[in-house]
PDB file of C-alpha atoms in Angstrom:
ATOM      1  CA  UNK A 128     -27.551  19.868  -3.442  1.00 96.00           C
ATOM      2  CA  UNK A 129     -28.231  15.860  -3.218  1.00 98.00           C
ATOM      3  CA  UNK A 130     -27.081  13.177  -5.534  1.00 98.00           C
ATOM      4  CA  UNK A 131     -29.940  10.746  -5.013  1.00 97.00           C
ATOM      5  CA  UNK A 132     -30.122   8.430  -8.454  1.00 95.00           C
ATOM      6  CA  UNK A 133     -31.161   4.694  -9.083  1.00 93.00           C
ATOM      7  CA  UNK A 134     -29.942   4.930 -12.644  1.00 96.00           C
ATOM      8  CA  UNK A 135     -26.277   5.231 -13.861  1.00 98.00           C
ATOM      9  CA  UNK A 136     -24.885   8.652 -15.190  1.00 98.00           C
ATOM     10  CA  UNK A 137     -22.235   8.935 -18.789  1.00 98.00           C
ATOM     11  CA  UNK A 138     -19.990  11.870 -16.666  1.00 98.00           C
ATOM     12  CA  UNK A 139     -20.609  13.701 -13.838  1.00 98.00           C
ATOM     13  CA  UNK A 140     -18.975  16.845 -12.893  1.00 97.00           C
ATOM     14  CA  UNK A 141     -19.122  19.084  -9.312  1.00 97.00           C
ATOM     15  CA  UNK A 142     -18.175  22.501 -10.476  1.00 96.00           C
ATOM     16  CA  UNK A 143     -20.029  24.879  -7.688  1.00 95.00           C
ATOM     17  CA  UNK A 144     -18.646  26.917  -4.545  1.00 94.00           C
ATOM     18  CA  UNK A 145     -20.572  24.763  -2.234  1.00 96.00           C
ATOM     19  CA  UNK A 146     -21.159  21.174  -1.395  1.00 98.00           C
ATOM     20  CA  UNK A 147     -22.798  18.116  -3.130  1.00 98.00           C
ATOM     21  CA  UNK A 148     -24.087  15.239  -1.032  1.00 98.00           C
ATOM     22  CA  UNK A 149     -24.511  11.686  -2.122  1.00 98.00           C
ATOM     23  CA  UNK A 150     -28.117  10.579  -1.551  1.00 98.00           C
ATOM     24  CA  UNK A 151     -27.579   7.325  -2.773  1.00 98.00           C
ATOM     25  CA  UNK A 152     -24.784   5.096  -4.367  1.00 98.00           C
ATOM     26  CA  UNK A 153     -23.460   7.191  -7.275  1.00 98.00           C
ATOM     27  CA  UNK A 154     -22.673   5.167 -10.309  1.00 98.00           C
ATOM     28  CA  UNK A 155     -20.666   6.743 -13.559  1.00 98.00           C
ATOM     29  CA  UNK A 156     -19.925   5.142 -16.513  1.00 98.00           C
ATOM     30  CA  UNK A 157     -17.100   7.167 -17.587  1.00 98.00           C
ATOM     31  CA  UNK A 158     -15.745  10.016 -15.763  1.00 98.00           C
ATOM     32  CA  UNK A 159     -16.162  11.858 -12.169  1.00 98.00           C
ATOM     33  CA  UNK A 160     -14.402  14.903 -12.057  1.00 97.00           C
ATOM     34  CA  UNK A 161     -14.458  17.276  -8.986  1.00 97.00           C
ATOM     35  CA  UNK A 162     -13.403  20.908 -10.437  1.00 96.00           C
ATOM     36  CA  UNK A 163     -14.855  22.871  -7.301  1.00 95.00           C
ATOM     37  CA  UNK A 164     -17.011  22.931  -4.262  1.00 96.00           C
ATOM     38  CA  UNK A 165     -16.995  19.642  -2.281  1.00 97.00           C
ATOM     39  CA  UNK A 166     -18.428  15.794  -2.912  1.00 98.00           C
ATOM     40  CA  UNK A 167     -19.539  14.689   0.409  1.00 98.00           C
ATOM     41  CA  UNK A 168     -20.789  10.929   0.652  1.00 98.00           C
ATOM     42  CA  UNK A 169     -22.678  11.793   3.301  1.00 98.00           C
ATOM     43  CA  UNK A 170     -22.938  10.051   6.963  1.00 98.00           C
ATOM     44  CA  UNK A 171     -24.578   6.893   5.446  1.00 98.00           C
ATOM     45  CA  UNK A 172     -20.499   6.484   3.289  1.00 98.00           C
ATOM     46  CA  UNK A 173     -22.036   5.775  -0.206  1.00 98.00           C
ATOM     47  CA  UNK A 174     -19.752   4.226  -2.142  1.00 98.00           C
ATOM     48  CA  UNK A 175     -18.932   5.090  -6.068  1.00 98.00           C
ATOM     49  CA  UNK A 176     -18.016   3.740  -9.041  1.00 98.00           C
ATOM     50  CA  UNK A 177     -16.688   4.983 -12.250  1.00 98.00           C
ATOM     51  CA  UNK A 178     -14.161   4.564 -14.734  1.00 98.00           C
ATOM     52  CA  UNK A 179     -12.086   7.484 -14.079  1.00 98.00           C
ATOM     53  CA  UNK A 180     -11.529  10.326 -11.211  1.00 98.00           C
ATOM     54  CA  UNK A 181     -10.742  13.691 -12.103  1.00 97.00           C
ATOM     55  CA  UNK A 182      -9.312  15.387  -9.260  1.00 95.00           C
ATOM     56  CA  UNK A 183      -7.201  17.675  -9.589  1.00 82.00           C
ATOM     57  CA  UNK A 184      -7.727  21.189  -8.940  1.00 80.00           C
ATOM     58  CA  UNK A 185      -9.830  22.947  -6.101  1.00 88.00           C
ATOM     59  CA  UNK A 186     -12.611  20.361  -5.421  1.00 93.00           C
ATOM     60  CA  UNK A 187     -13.128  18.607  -2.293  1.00 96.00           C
ATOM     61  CA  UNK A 188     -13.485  14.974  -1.611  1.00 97.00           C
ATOM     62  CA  UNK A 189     -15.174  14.290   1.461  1.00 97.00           C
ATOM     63  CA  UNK A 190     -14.652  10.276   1.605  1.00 98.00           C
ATOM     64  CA  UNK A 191     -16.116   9.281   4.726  1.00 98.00           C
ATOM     65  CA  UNK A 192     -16.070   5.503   5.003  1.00 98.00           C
ATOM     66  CA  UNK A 193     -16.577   4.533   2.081  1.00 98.00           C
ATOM     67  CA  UNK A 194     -15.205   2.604  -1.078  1.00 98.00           C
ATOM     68  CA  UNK A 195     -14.945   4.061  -4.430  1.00 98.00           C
ATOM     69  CA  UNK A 196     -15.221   1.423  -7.365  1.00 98.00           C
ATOM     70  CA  UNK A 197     -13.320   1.248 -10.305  1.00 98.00           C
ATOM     71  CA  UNK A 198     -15.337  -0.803 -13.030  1.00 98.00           C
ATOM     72  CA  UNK A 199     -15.068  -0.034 -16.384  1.00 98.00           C
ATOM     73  CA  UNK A 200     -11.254  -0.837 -17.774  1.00 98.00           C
ATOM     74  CA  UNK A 201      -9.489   1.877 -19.278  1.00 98.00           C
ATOM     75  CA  UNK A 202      -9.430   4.366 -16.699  1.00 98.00           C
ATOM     76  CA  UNK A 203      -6.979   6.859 -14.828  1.00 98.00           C
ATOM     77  CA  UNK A 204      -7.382   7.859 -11.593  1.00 98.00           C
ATOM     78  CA  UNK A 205      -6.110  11.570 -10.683  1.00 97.00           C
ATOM     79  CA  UNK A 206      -6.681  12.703  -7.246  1.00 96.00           C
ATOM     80  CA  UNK A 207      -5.116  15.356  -5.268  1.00 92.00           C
ATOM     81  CA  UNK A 208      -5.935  14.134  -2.085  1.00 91.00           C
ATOM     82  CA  UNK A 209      -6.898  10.915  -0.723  1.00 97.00           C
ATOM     83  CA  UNK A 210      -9.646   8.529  -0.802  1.00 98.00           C
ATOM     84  CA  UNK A 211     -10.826   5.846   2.147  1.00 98.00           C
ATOM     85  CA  UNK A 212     -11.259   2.959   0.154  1.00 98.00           C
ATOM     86  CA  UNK A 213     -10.865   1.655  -3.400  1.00 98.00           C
ATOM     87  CA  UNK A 214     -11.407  -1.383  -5.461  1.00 98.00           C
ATOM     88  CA  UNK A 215     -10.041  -2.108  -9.164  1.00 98.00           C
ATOM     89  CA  UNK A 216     -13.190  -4.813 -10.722  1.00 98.00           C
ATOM     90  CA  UNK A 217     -13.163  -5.011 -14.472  1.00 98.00           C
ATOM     91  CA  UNK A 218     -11.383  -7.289 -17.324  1.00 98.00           C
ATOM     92  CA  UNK A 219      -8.516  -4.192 -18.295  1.00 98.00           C
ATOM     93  CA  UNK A 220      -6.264  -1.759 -16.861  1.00 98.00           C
ATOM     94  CA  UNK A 221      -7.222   1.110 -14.245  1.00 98.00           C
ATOM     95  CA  UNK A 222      -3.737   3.476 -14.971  1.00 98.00           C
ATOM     96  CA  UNK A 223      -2.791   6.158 -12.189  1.00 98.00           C
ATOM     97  CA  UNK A 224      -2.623   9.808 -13.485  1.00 98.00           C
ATOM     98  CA  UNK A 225      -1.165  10.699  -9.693  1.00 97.00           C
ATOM     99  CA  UNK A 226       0.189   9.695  -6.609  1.00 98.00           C
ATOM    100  CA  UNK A 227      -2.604   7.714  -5.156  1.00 98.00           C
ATOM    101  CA  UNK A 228      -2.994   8.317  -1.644  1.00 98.00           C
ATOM    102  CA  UNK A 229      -5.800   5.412   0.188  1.00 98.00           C
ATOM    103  CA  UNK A 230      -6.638   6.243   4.305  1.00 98.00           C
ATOM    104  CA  UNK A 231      -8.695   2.636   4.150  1.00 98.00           C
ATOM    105  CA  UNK A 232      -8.046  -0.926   1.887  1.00 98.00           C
ATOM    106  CA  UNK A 233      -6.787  -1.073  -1.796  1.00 98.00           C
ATOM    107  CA  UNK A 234      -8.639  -3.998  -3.581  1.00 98.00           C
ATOM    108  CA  UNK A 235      -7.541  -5.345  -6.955  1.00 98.00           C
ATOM    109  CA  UNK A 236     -10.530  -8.056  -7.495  1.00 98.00           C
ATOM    110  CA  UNK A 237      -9.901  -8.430 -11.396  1.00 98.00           C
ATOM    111  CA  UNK A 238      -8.260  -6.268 -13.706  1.00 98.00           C
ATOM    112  CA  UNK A 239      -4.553  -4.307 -13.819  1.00 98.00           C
ATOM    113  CA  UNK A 240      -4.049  -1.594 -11.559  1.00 98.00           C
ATOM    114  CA  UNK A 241      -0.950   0.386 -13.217  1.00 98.00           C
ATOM    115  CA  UNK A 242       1.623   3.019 -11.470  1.00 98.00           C
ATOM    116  CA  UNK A 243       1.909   4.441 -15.233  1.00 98.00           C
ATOM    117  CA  UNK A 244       4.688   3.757 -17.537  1.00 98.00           C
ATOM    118  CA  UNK A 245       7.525   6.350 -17.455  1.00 98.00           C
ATOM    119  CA  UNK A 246       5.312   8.012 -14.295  1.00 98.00           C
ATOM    120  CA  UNK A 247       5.771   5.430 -11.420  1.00 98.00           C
ATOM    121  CA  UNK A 248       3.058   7.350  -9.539  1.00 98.00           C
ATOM    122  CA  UNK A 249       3.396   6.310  -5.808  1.00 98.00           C
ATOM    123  CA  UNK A 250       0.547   4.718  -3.571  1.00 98.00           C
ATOM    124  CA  UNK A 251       0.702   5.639  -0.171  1.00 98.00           C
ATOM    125  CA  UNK A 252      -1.551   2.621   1.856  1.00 98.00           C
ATOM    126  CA  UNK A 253      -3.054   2.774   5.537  1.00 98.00           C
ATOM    127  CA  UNK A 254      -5.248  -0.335   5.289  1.00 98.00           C
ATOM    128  CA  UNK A 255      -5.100  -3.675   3.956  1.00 98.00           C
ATOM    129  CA  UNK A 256      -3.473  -4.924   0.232  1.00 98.00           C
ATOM    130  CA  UNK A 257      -5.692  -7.666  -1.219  1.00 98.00           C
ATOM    131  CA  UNK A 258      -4.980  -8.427  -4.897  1.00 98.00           C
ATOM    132  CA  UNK A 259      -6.445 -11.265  -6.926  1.00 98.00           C
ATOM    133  CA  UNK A 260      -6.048  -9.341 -10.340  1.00 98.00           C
ATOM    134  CA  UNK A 261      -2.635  -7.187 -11.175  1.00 98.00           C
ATOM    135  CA  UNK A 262      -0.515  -4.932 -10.134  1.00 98.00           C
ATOM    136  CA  UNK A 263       1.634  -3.376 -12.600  1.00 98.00           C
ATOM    137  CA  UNK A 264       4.383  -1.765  -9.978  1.00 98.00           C
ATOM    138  CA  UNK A 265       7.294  -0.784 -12.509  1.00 98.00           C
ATOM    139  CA  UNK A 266       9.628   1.830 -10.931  1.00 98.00           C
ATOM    140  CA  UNK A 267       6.937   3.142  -8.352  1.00 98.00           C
ATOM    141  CA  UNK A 268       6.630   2.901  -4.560  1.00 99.00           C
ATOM    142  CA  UNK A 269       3.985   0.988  -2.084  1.00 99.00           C
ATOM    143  CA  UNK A 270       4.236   2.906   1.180  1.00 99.00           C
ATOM    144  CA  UNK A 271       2.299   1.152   3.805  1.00 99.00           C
ATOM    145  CA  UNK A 272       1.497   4.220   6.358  1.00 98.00           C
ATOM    146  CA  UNK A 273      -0.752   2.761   8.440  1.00 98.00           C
ATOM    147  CA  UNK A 274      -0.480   0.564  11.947  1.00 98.00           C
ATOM    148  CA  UNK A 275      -1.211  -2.915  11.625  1.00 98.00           C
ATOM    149  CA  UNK A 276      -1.519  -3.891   7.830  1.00 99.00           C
ATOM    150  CA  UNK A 277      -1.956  -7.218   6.050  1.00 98.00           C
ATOM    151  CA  UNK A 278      -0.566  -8.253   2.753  1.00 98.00           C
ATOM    152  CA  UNK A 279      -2.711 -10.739   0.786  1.00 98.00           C
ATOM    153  CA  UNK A 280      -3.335 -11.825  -2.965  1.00 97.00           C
ATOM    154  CA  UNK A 281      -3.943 -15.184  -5.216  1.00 95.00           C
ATOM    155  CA  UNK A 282      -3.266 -17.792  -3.174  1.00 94.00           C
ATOM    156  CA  UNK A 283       0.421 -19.445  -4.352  1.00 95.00           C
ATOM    157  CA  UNK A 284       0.420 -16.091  -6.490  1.00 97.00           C
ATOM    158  CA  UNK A 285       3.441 -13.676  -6.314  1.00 98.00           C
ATOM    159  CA  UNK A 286       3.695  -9.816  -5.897  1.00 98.00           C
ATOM    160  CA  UNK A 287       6.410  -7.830  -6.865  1.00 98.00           C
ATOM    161  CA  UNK A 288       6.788  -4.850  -5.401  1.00 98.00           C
ATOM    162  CA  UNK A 289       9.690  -2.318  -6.729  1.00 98.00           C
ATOM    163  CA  UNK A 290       9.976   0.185  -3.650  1.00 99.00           C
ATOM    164  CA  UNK A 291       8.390  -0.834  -0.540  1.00 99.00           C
ATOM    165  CA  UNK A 292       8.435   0.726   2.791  1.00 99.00           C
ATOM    166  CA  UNK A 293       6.657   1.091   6.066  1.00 99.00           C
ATOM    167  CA  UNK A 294       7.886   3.053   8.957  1.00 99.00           C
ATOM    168  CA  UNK A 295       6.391   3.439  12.468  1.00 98.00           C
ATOM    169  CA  UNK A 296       6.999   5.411  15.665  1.00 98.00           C
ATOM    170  CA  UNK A 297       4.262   3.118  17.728  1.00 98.00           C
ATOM    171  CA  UNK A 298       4.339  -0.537  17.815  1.00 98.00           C
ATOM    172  CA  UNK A 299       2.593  -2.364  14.757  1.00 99.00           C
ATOM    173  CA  UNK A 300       2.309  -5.382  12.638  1.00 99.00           C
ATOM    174  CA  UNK A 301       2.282  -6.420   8.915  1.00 99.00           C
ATOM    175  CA  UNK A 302       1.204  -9.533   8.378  1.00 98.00           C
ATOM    176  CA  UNK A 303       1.641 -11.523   5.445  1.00 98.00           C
ATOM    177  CA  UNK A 304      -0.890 -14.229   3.884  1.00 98.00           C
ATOM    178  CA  UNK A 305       1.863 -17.211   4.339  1.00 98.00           C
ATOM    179  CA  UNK A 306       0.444 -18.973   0.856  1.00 98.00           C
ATOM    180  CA  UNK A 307       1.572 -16.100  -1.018  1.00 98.00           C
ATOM    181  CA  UNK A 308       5.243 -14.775  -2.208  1.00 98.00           C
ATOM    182  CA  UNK A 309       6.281 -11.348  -1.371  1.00 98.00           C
ATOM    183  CA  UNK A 310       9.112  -9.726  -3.250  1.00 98.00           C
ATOM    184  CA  UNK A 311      10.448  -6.514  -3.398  1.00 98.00           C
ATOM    185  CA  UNK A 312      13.057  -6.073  -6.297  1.00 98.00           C
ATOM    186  CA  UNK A 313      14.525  -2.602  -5.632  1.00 98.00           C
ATOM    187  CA  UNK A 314      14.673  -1.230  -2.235  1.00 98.00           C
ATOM    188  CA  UNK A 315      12.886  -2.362   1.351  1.00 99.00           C
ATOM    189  CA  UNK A 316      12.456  -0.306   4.009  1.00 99.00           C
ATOM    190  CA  UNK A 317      11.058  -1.947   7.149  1.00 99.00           C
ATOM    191  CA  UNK A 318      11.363   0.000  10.318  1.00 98.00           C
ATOM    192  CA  UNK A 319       9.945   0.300  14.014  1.00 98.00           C
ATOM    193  CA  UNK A 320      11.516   2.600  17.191  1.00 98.00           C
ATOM    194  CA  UNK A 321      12.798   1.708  20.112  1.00 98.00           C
ATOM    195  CA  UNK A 322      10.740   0.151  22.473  1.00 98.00           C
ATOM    196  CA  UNK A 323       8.219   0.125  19.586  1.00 98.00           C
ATOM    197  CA  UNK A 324       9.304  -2.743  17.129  1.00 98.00           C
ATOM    198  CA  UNK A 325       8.093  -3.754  13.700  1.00 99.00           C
ATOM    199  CA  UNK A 326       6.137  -6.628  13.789  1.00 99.00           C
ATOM    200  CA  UNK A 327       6.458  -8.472  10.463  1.00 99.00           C
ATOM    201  CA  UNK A 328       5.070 -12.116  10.545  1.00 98.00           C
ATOM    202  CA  UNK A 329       3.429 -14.907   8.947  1.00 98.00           C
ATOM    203  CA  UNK A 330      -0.338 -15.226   9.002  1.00 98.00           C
ATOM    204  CA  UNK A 331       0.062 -18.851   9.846  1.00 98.00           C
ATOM    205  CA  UNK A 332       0.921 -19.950  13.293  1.00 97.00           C
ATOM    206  CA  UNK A 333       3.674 -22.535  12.328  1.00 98.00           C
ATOM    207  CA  UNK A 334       4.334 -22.276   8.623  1.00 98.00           C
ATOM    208  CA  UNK A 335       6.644 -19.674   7.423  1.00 98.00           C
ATOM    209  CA  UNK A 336       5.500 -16.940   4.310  1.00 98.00           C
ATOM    210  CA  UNK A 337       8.183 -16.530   1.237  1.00 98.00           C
ATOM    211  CA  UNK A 338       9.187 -12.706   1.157  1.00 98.00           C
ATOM    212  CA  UNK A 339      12.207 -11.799  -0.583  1.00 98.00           C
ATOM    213  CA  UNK A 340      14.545  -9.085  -1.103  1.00 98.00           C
ATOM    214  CA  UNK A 341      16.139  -9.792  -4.647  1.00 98.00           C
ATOM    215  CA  UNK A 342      19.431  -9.803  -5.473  1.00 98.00           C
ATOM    216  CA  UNK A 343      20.813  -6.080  -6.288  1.00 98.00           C
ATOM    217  CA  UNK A 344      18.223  -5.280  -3.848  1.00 98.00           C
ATOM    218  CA  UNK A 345      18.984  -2.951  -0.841  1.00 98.00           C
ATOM    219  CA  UNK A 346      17.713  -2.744   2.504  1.00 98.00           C
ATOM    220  CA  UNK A 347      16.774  -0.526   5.417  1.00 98.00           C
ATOM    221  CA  UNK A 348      15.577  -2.725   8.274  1.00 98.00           C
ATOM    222  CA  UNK A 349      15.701  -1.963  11.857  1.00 98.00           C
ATOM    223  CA  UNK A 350      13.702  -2.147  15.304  1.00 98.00           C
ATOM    224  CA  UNK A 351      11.948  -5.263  13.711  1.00 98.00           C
ATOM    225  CA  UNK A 352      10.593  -8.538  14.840  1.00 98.00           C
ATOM    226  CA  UNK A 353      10.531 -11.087  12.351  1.00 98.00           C
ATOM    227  CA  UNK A 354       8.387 -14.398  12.350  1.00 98.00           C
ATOM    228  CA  UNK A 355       8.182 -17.017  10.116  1.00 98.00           C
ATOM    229  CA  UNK A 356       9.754 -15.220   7.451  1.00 98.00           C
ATOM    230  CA  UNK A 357      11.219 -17.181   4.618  1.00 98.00           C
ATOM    231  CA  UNK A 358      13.593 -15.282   2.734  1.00 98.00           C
ATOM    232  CA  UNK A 359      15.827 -18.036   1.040  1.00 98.00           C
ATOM    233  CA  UNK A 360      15.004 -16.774  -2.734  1.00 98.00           C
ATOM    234  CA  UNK A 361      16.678 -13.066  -2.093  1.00 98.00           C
ATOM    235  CA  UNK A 362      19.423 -11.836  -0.355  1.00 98.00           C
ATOM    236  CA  UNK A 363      20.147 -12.492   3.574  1.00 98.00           C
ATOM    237  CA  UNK A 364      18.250  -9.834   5.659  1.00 98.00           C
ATOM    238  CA  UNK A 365      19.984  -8.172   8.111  1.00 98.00           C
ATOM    239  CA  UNK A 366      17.808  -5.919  10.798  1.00 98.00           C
ATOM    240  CA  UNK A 367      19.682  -4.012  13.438  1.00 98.00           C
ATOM    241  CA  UNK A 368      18.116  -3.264  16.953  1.00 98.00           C
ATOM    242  CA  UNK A 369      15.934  -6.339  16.601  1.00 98.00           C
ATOM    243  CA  UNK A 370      14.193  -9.383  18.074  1.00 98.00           C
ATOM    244  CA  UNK A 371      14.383 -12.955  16.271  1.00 98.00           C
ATOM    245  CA  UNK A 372      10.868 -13.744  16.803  1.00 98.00           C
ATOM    246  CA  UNK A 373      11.795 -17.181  15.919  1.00 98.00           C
ATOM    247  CA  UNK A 374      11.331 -19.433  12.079  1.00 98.00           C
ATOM    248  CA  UNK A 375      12.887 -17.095  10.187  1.00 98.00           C
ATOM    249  CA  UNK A 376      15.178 -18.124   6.930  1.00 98.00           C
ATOM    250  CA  UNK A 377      18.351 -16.468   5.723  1.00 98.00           C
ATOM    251  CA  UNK A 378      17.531 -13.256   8.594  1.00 98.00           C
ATOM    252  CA  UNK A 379      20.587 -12.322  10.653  1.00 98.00           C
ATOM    253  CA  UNK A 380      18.807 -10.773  13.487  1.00 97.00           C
ATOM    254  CA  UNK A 381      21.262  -8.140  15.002  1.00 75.00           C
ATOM    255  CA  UNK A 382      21.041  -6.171  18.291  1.00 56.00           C
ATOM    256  CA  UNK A 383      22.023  -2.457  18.448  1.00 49.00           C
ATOM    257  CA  UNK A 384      24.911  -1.848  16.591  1.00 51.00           C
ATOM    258  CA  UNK A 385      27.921  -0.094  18.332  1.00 49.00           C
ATOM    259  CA  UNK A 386      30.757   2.699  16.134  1.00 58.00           C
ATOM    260  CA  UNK A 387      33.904   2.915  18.356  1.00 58.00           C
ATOM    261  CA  UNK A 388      35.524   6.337  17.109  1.00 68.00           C
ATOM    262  CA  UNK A 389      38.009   6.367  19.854  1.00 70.00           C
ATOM    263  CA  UNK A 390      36.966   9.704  20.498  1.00 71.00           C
ATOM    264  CA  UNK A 391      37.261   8.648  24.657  1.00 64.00           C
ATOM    265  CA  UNK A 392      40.118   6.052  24.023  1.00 64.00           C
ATOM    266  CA  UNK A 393      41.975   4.907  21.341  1.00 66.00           C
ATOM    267  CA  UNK A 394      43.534   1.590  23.256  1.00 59.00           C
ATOM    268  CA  UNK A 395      41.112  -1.074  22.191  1.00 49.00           C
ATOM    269  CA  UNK A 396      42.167  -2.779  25.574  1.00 47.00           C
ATOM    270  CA  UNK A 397      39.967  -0.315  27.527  1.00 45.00           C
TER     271      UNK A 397
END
């Protein structure tokens, strides 16, 4: 069936063996929850808004392109698989019920968007971070699993990540909006392949961004090039198998780094 309404609905449930396709912008005041059979947004990517997802058993999300809207506070989202875009837009606190996995941007335009006390739910990224509200990151993890990625909040704001990693096999870039501060309080994890570094620079083309590992902090960098990256307020960074891309602060930019385990000599004079 088809989803074609100009008017908003309380709750809205897809409980069938087949499919339901959007026919028009679907807008739910409270919750969406996908029990069975498939919600299809159809080629035209309608987007959706509610206050809470309900995803959790054998539905079928078929996101397309488009961006689903969180706008009424008070929400959780729970969603077994993964949605292309999503944007947090009210005056409270959007909670995650589950790992939430996003194939396009995550937008926090006003409001909280919380990992979940005592939960930490993950958020796996592929697009772009943009956050003029909150994010509430606790003990969770940000894993940015996309190729080229950009950072950005509140200008002269600061983010705090607790985990944060991003690992490619191709060459990539995260960029970083250079009025903002970046800081990751736990663990970082920053890492290209040979021949196929990890791009990590400034958005600016001469000032440098502030993005800091904090002390007690630990670190996992290698195949990187760093530019413009400010890192005075944390702890030194120290990349292996990298290129100093040049305006970096407290980064000791190492080349391949060699064991000797004497297992062909054991005269260091050889």
């Amino acid at each position: 069936g088809t989803i074609n309404s100009n008017e908003a609905f309380n709750s809205v449930t897809i409980n069938h063996a087949g499919t339901s396709t959007l026919g028009a912008a679907l807008d739910v005041n409270d919750t969406l929850t996908l029990t069975a059979g498939t919600l299809d947004v159809s080629v035209t990517n309608y987007g959706i808004t509610a206050k809470s997802w309900t995803d959790t058993g054998a539905g079928v999300f078929t996101e397309g392109t488009g961006t689903v809207t969180f706008d009424v506070a008070a929400g959780t989202i729970n969603s077994n698989e993964a949605f292309n875009s999503v944007t947090i837009n009210h005056a409270g606190t959007t909670t995650l019920g589950a790992l939430l996995d996003v194939n396009g941007a995550l937008t926090i335009t006003a409001g909280t968007l919380d990992v979940s006390l005592g939960n930490n739910y993950g958020i796996n990224l592929a697009g772009n971070w943009t956050n003029t509200g909150t994010f509430t990151e606790r003990s969770g993890t940000v894993t940015l699993d996309g190729t080229n990625q950009t950072l950005n909040i509140t200008d002269a704001g600061t983010e705090t990540f607790y985990i944060l990693s991003k690992t490619v096999t191709t060459a990539a870039t995260l960029t970083l909006d250079d009025l903002d501060i970046f800081q990751v309080s736990n663990s970082l994890t920053l890492k290209g392949a040979a021949a196929q570094l990890l791009t990590v620079t400034s958005d600016h083309g001469t000032l440098t961004v502030d993005f800091d590992l904090l002390t007690g902090g630990v670190q996992s960098l290698d195949y990187l090039t760093p530019i413009r990256i400010d890192s005075a307020d944390g702890v030194q960074m120290n990349p292996t198998n990298s290129t100093d891309g040049g305006g970096n602060v407290n980064w000791s930019v190492g080349a391949a780094t060699f064991v000797w385990d004497g297992s062909s000599s054991t005269d260091w004079a050889t």
